[in-house]
PDB file of C-alpha atoms in Angstrom:
ATOM      1  CA  UNK A   1      74.491 -27.213   6.845  1.00 43.00           C
ATOM      2  CA  UNK A   2      70.406 -27.104   6.384  1.00 48.00           C
ATOM      3  CA  UNK A   3      71.113 -24.830   3.250  1.00 48.00           C
ATOM      4  CA  UNK A   4      73.042 -24.921   0.121  1.00 49.00           C
ATOM      5  CA  UNK A   5      75.974 -22.025  -0.803  1.00 50.00           C
ATOM      6  CA  UNK A   6      74.092 -20.071  -2.956  1.00 48.00           C
ATOM      7  CA  UNK A   7      70.511 -19.719  -1.312  1.00 47.00           C
ATOM      8  CA  UNK A   8      69.298 -17.168   0.603  1.00 45.00           C
ATOM      9  CA  UNK A   9      71.119 -16.971   4.159  1.00 43.00           C
ATOM     10  CA  UNK A  10      67.675 -16.928   7.534  1.00 44.00           C
ATOM     11  CA  UNK A  11      69.856 -14.029   8.778  1.00 43.00           C
ATOM     12  CA  UNK A  12      71.243 -11.877   5.843  1.00 46.00           C
ATOM     13  CA  UNK A  13      69.556 -10.357   2.709  1.00 44.00           C
ATOM     14  CA  UNK A  14      72.836 -10.520   1.149  1.00 47.00           C
ATOM     15  CA  UNK A  15      73.443 -13.340  -1.115  1.00 50.00           C
ATOM     16  CA  UNK A  16      76.333 -16.048   0.074  1.00 45.00           C
ATOM     17  CA  UNK A  17      78.708 -15.855  -2.539  1.00 45.00           C
ATOM     18  CA  UNK A  18      78.499 -17.163  -5.700  1.00 49.00           C
ATOM     19  CA  UNK A  19      81.155 -17.954  -7.194  1.00 50.00           C
ATOM     20  CA  UNK A  20      81.741 -20.655  -4.171  1.00 49.00           C
ATOM     21  CA  UNK A  21      78.294 -22.089  -4.697  1.00 51.00           C
ATOM     22  CA  UNK A  22      78.951 -24.775  -7.012  1.00 55.00           C
ATOM     23  CA  UNK A  23      82.311 -27.025  -3.924  1.00 56.00           C
ATOM     24  CA  UNK A  24      81.290 -27.649  -0.822  1.00 57.00           C
ATOM     25  CA  UNK A  25      84.407 -29.282  -0.306  1.00 54.00           C
ATOM     26  CA  UNK A  26      85.948 -25.817  -0.093  1.00 55.00           C
ATOM     27  CA  UNK A  27      84.737 -24.882   2.799  1.00 59.00           C
ATOM     28  CA  UNK A  28      84.874 -27.629   4.681  1.00 66.00           C
ATOM     29  CA  UNK A  29      88.385 -28.180   3.713  1.00 71.00           C
ATOM     30  CA  UNK A  30      90.993 -30.021   6.656  1.00 80.00           C
ATOM     31  CA  UNK A  31      94.846 -28.194   7.009  1.00 84.00           C
ATOM     32  CA  UNK A  32      96.753 -30.699   4.011  1.00 85.00           C
ATOM     33  CA  UNK A  33      93.796 -29.916   2.182  1.00 83.00           C
ATOM     34  CA  UNK A  34      94.108 -26.560   2.175  1.00 80.00           C
ATOM     35  CA  UNK A  35      97.805 -27.006   1.729  1.00 82.00           C
ATOM     36  CA  UNK A  36      97.125 -29.016  -0.999  1.00 85.00           C
ATOM     37  CA  UNK A  37      94.706 -25.962  -2.738  1.00 79.00           C
ATOM     38  CA  UNK A  38      96.869 -23.159  -2.310  1.00 80.00           C
ATOM     39  CA  UNK A  39     100.493 -25.071  -3.350  1.00 81.00           C
ATOM     40  CA  UNK A  40      97.979 -25.546  -6.535  1.00 81.00           C
ATOM     41  CA  UNK A  41      96.583 -21.872  -6.479  1.00 79.00           C
ATOM     42  CA  UNK A  42     100.469 -20.238  -6.177  1.00 82.00           C
ATOM     43  CA  UNK A  43     102.694 -22.753  -7.354  1.00 83.00           C
ATOM     44  CA  UNK A  44     104.947 -19.489  -7.982  1.00 85.00           C
ATOM     45  CA  UNK A  45     105.348 -18.814  -4.495  1.00 86.00           C
ATOM     46  CA  UNK A  46     106.407 -22.734  -3.171  1.00 88.00           C
ATOM     47  CA  UNK A  47     108.813 -22.694  -6.015  1.00 88.00           C
ATOM     48  CA  UNK A  48     110.700 -19.554  -5.130  1.00 90.00           C
ATOM     49  CA  UNK A  49     111.171 -20.789  -1.994  1.00 89.00           C
ATOM     50  CA  UNK A  50     112.317 -24.313  -4.205  1.00 91.00           C
ATOM     51  CA  UNK A  51     114.700 -22.219  -6.164  1.00 91.00           C
ATOM     52  CA  UNK A  52     116.352 -20.117  -2.843  1.00 92.00           C
ATOM     53  CA  UNK A  53     116.689 -23.482  -0.945  1.00 93.00           C
ATOM     54  CA  UNK A  54     118.234 -24.955  -3.412  1.00 94.00           C
ATOM     55  CA  UNK A  55     120.623 -21.938  -4.625  1.00 93.00           C
ATOM     56  CA  UNK A  56     121.295 -21.579  -0.299  1.00 92.00           C
ATOM     57  CA  UNK A  57     122.353 -25.562  -0.041  1.00 94.00           C
ATOM     58  CA  UNK A  58     124.795 -24.981  -4.142  1.00 94.00           C
ATOM     59  CA  UNK A  59     127.111 -21.674  -2.025  1.00 93.00           C
ATOM     60  CA  UNK A  60     127.402 -24.247   1.503  1.00 93.00           C
ATOM     61  CA  UNK A  61     128.379 -26.322  -0.484  1.00 93.00           C
ATOM     62  CA  UNK A  62     130.471 -24.545  -2.604  1.00 93.00           C
ATOM     63  CA  UNK A  63     132.025 -22.680  -0.229  1.00 92.00           C
ATOM     64  CA  UNK A  64     133.754 -25.352   1.920  1.00 93.00           C
ATOM     65  CA  UNK A  65     134.682 -26.960  -0.843  1.00 93.00           C
ATOM     66  CA  UNK A  66     136.796 -23.354  -1.460  1.00 91.00           C
ATOM     67  CA  UNK A  67     134.682 -22.741  -4.904  1.00 90.00           C
ATOM     68  CA  UNK A  68     134.463 -18.857  -4.500  1.00 90.00           C
ATOM     69  CA  UNK A  69     132.855 -18.226  -7.747  1.00 92.00           C
ATOM     70  CA  UNK A  70     130.058 -21.042  -7.797  1.00 90.00           C
ATOM     71  CA  UNK A  71     129.643 -19.732  -3.675  1.00 92.00           C
ATOM     72  CA  UNK A  72     128.800 -15.920  -5.379  1.00 92.00           C
ATOM     73  CA  UNK A  73     127.207 -17.094  -8.478  1.00 93.00           C
ATOM     74  CA  UNK A  74     125.026 -19.982  -6.387  1.00 92.00           C
ATOM     75  CA  UNK A  75     124.644 -16.475  -3.533  1.00 92.00           C
ATOM     76  CA  UNK A  76     123.202 -13.992  -6.329  1.00 93.00           C
ATOM     77  CA  UNK A  77     120.970 -17.171  -7.873  1.00 92.00           C
ATOM     78  CA  UNK A  78     119.353 -17.210  -4.146  1.00 92.00           C
ATOM     79  CA  UNK A  79     119.443 -13.193  -4.144  1.00 93.00           C
ATOM     80  CA  UNK A  80     116.923 -13.591  -7.146  1.00 92.00           C
ATOM     81  CA  UNK A  81     114.828 -16.618  -5.868  1.00 92.00           C
ATOM     82  CA  UNK A  82     113.387 -14.980  -3.140  1.00 92.00           C
ATOM     83  CA  UNK A  83     113.013 -11.625  -5.541  1.00 93.00           C
ATOM     84  CA  UNK A  84     111.156 -14.785  -7.269  1.00 91.00           C
ATOM     85  CA  UNK A  85     109.182 -15.777  -4.282  1.00 91.00           C
ATOM     86  CA  UNK A  86     108.653 -12.526  -3.177  1.00 92.00           C
ATOM     87  CA  UNK A  87     106.675 -10.770  -5.979  1.00 91.00           C
ATOM     88  CA  UNK A  88     105.270 -14.219  -6.782  1.00 88.00           C
ATOM     89  CA  UNK A  89     103.599 -13.884  -3.359  1.00 87.00           C
ATOM     90  CA  UNK A  90     102.542 -10.168  -3.951  1.00 89.00           C
ATOM     91  CA  UNK A  91     100.858 -11.107  -7.334  1.00 87.00           C
ATOM     92  CA  UNK A  92      99.546 -13.209  -6.094  1.00 83.00           C
ATOM     93  CA  UNK A  93      97.861 -11.806  -2.742  1.00 82.00           C
ATOM     94  CA  UNK A  94      96.482  -8.822  -5.924  1.00 83.00           C
ATOM     95  CA  UNK A  95      95.472 -11.848  -8.121  1.00 81.00           C
ATOM     96  CA  UNK A  96      93.021 -13.538  -5.348  1.00 79.00           C
ATOM     97  CA  UNK A  97      92.148 -11.097  -3.361  1.00 80.00           C
ATOM     98  CA  UNK A  98      88.870 -10.950  -3.946  1.00 79.00           C
ATOM     99  CA  UNK A  99      87.981 -14.958  -4.141  1.00 78.00           C
ATOM    100  CA  UNK A 100      89.659 -14.197   0.087  1.00 78.00           C
ATOM    101  CA  UNK A 101      87.229 -11.737   0.665  1.00 84.00           C
ATOM    102  CA  UNK A 102      84.768 -14.161   0.023  1.00 84.00           C
ATOM    103  CA  UNK A 103      85.943 -16.504   1.650  1.00 80.00           C
ATOM    104  CA  UNK A 104      85.511 -14.602   4.859  1.00 85.00           C
ATOM    105  CA  UNK A 105      82.428 -13.090   3.817  1.00 88.00           C
ATOM    106  CA  UNK A 106      81.082 -16.706   3.210  1.00 86.00           C
ATOM    107  CA  UNK A 107      82.735 -16.997   6.993  1.00 85.00           C
ATOM    108  CA  UNK A 108      81.567 -14.643   8.249  1.00 90.00           C
ATOM    109  CA  UNK A 109      77.842 -15.741   6.769  1.00 90.00           C
ATOM    110  CA  UNK A 110      78.536 -19.358   8.332  1.00 88.00           C
ATOM    111  CA  UNK A 111      79.779 -18.342  11.800  1.00 89.00           C
ATOM    112  CA  UNK A 112      76.794 -16.545  11.865  1.00 91.00           C
ATOM    113  CA  UNK A 113      74.255 -18.658  11.214  1.00 90.00           C
ATOM    114  CA  UNK A 114      75.452 -21.198  13.354  1.00 89.00           C
ATOM    115  CA  UNK A 115      75.443 -19.789  16.101  1.00 89.00           C
ATOM    116  CA  UNK A 116      71.616 -18.086  15.205  1.00 91.00           C
ATOM    117  CA  UNK A 117      70.764 -22.488  14.814  1.00 89.00           C
ATOM    118  CA  UNK A 118      72.178 -23.032  18.198  1.00 89.00           C
ATOM    119  CA  UNK A 119      70.370 -20.721  19.947  1.00 90.00           C
ATOM    120  CA  UNK A 120      67.715 -21.496  18.368  1.00 90.00           C
ATOM    121  CA  UNK A 121      67.990 -25.034  19.505  1.00 88.00           C
ATOM    122  CA  UNK A 122      68.667 -23.689  22.487  1.00 90.00           C
ATOM    123  CA  UNK A 123      65.482 -22.214  22.684  1.00 90.00           C
ATOM    124  CA  UNK A 124      63.609 -25.861  21.168  1.00 89.00           C
ATOM    125  CA  UNK A 125      65.183 -26.930  24.374  1.00 89.00           C
ATOM    126  CA  UNK A 126      64.608 -24.692  26.540  1.00 89.00           C
ATOM    127  CA  UNK A 127      61.237 -24.526  25.574  1.00 90.00           C
ATOM    128  CA  UNK A 128      60.694 -28.873  25.468  1.00 89.00           C
ATOM    129  CA  UNK A 129      61.776 -28.448  29.358  1.00 89.00           C
ATOM    130  CA  UNK A 130      59.473 -25.379  30.012  1.00 90.00           C
ATOM    131  CA  UNK A 131      56.720 -27.897  28.454  1.00 91.00           C
ATOM    132  CA  UNK A 132      57.885 -30.734  30.252  1.00 91.00           C
ATOM    133  CA  UNK A 133      57.793 -28.674  33.750  1.00 90.00           C
ATOM    134  CA  UNK A 134      54.566 -27.909  32.804  1.00 92.00           C
ATOM    135  CA  UNK A 135      52.641 -30.920  31.822  1.00 91.00           C
ATOM    136  CA  UNK A 136      54.467 -32.561  35.266  1.00 92.00           C
ATOM    137  CA  UNK A 137      52.637 -30.436  36.864  1.00 92.00           C
ATOM    138  CA  UNK A 138      48.887 -30.358  36.269  1.00 93.00           C
ATOM    139  CA  UNK A 139      50.410 -34.198  36.169  1.00 92.00           C
ATOM    140  CA  UNK A 140      51.196 -33.819  40.276  1.00 91.00           C
ATOM    141  CA  UNK A 141      48.000 -31.116  40.567  1.00 93.00           C
ATOM    142  CA  UNK A 142      45.135 -33.714  39.202  1.00 93.00           C
ATOM    143  CA  UNK A 143      47.294 -36.564  41.220  1.00 92.00           C
ATOM    144  CA  UNK A 144      46.613 -34.684  43.767  1.00 93.00           C
ATOM    145  CA  UNK A 145      43.241 -33.236  43.757  1.00 93.00           C
ATOM    146  CA  UNK A 146      42.480 -37.017  42.767  1.00 92.00           C
ATOM    147  CA  UNK A 147      44.079 -37.798  45.746  1.00 93.00           C
ATOM    148  CA  UNK A 148      42.017 -35.411  48.300  1.00 91.00           C
ATOM    149  CA  UNK A 149      39.021 -36.482  46.578  1.00 89.00           C
ATOM    150  CA  UNK A 150      39.688 -40.276  47.585  1.00 89.00           C
ATOM    151  CA  UNK A 151      40.330 -39.041  51.051  1.00 89.00           C
ATOM    152  CA  UNK A 152      36.909 -37.244  51.036  1.00 85.00           C
ATOM    153  CA  UNK A 153      35.315 -39.685  49.725  1.00 85.00           C
ATOM    154  CA  UNK A 154      37.087 -42.422  52.449  1.00 85.00           C
ATOM    155  CA  UNK A 155      36.470 -39.903  55.100  1.00 82.00           C
ATOM    156  CA  UNK A 156      32.629 -39.198  54.688  1.00 77.00           C
ATOM    157  CA  UNK A 157      32.325 -43.146  54.598  1.00 79.00           C
ATOM    158  CA  UNK A 158      33.744 -43.249  57.682  1.00 78.00           C
ATOM    159  CA  UNK A 159      31.474 -41.674  59.472  1.00 72.00           C
ATOM    160  CA  UNK A 160      28.777 -42.162  57.282  1.00 71.00           C
ATOM    161  CA  UNK A 161      29.216 -46.240  58.690  1.00 74.00           C
ATOM    162  CA  UNK A 162      30.335 -44.484  62.686  1.00 71.00           C
ATOM    163  CA  UNK A 163      26.002 -42.552  62.592  1.00 63.00           C
ATOM    164  CA  UNK A 164      27.242 -39.201  60.016  1.00 58.00           C
ATOM    165  CA  UNK A 165      29.673 -36.991  59.374  1.00 60.00           C
ATOM    166  CA  UNK A 166      30.497 -32.909  60.568  1.00 69.00           C
ATOM    167  CA  UNK A 167      27.126 -31.981  58.695  1.00 72.00           C
ATOM    168  CA  UNK A 168      24.961 -34.762  60.158  1.00 72.00           C
ATOM    169  CA  UNK A 169      25.861 -34.207  63.894  1.00 73.00           C
ATOM    170  CA  UNK A 170      25.000 -30.405  62.192  1.00 77.00           C
ATOM    171  CA  UNK A 171      21.752 -31.554  61.602  1.00 78.00           C
ATOM    172  CA  UNK A 172      20.865 -33.997  63.838  1.00 76.00           C
ATOM    173  CA  UNK A 173      21.272 -31.327  66.869  1.00 79.00           C
ATOM    174  CA  UNK A 174      19.405 -28.957  65.029  1.00 81.00           C
ATOM    175  CA  UNK A 175      16.791 -30.970  64.663  1.00 81.00           C
ATOM    176  CA  UNK A 176      16.873 -32.287  68.206  1.00 83.00           C
ATOM    177  CA  UNK A 177      17.306 -27.958  69.730  1.00 83.00           C
ATOM    178  CA  UNK A 178      14.616 -26.928  67.087  1.00 83.00           C
ATOM    179  CA  UNK A 179      12.322 -30.750  68.181  1.00 81.00           C
ATOM    180  CA  UNK A 180      13.156 -29.212  72.214  1.00 75.00           C
ATOM    181  CA  UNK A 181      12.102 -25.524  71.786  1.00 69.00           C
ATOM    182  CA  UNK A 182       8.971 -27.029  70.892  1.00 62.00           C
ATOM    183  CA  UNK A 183       7.900 -29.250  73.491  1.00 63.00           C
ATOM    184  CA  UNK A 184       9.612 -26.611  75.742  1.00 61.00           C
ATOM    185  CA  UNK A 185       6.569 -23.887  74.321  1.00 61.00           C
ATOM    186  CA  UNK A 186       3.823 -27.502  74.685  1.00 58.00           C
ATOM    187  CA  UNK A 187       4.526 -26.737  78.105  1.00 61.00           C
ATOM    188  CA  UNK A 188       4.516 -23.501  78.440  1.00 57.00           C
ATOM    189  CA  UNK A 189       0.627 -23.364  77.018  1.00 55.00           C
ATOM    190  CA  UNK A 190      -0.215 -26.026  78.879  1.00 53.00           C
ATOM    191  CA  UNK A 191       1.090 -24.417  82.535  1.00 52.00           C
ATOM    192  CA  UNK A 192      -0.769 -21.785  81.651  1.00 50.00           C
ATOM    193  CA  UNK A 193      -3.741 -22.368  80.685  1.00 48.00           C
ATOM    194  CA  UNK A 194      -4.344 -24.972  84.256  1.00 44.00           C
TER     195      UNK A 194
END
């Protein structure tokens, strides 16, 4: 987590519930830690369950022994234990309801934050890949352009060795035509005068 609990969330204007601000272990707990925390928060529920189980064991033992008076006593004890457990559960749910609501809100905020962080990381990854691809394309373009220039220079040198390139041949051909036309005009003038 990049921000400590109790600080402003970048996703919402609400602040993370302050009752959880000083206990980070409360949020990142395993199942065993959660079980022990719940036992400490609501110790009467396991106590009621233990009394109920003890009464059932006692009733079973009394029935096997044939002691109906003690069996009835244990069955009544079982009912009292179950009633006590249900009352403890209802009282605990009312007492710890606000903490559970705050816990759910916190879990939603954390879920949103993780989703946003994941999305932002994915966007950063895509941007990095896009930048790498653009750089790669620029390098390929530079290399291609450099090769083309080198080939043009090599071709020009080769044509110069052979006696000129296309342009040089065109210029020579043009000069020859112009000089040929000039000679013909000179011959034509000379014939008319004689």
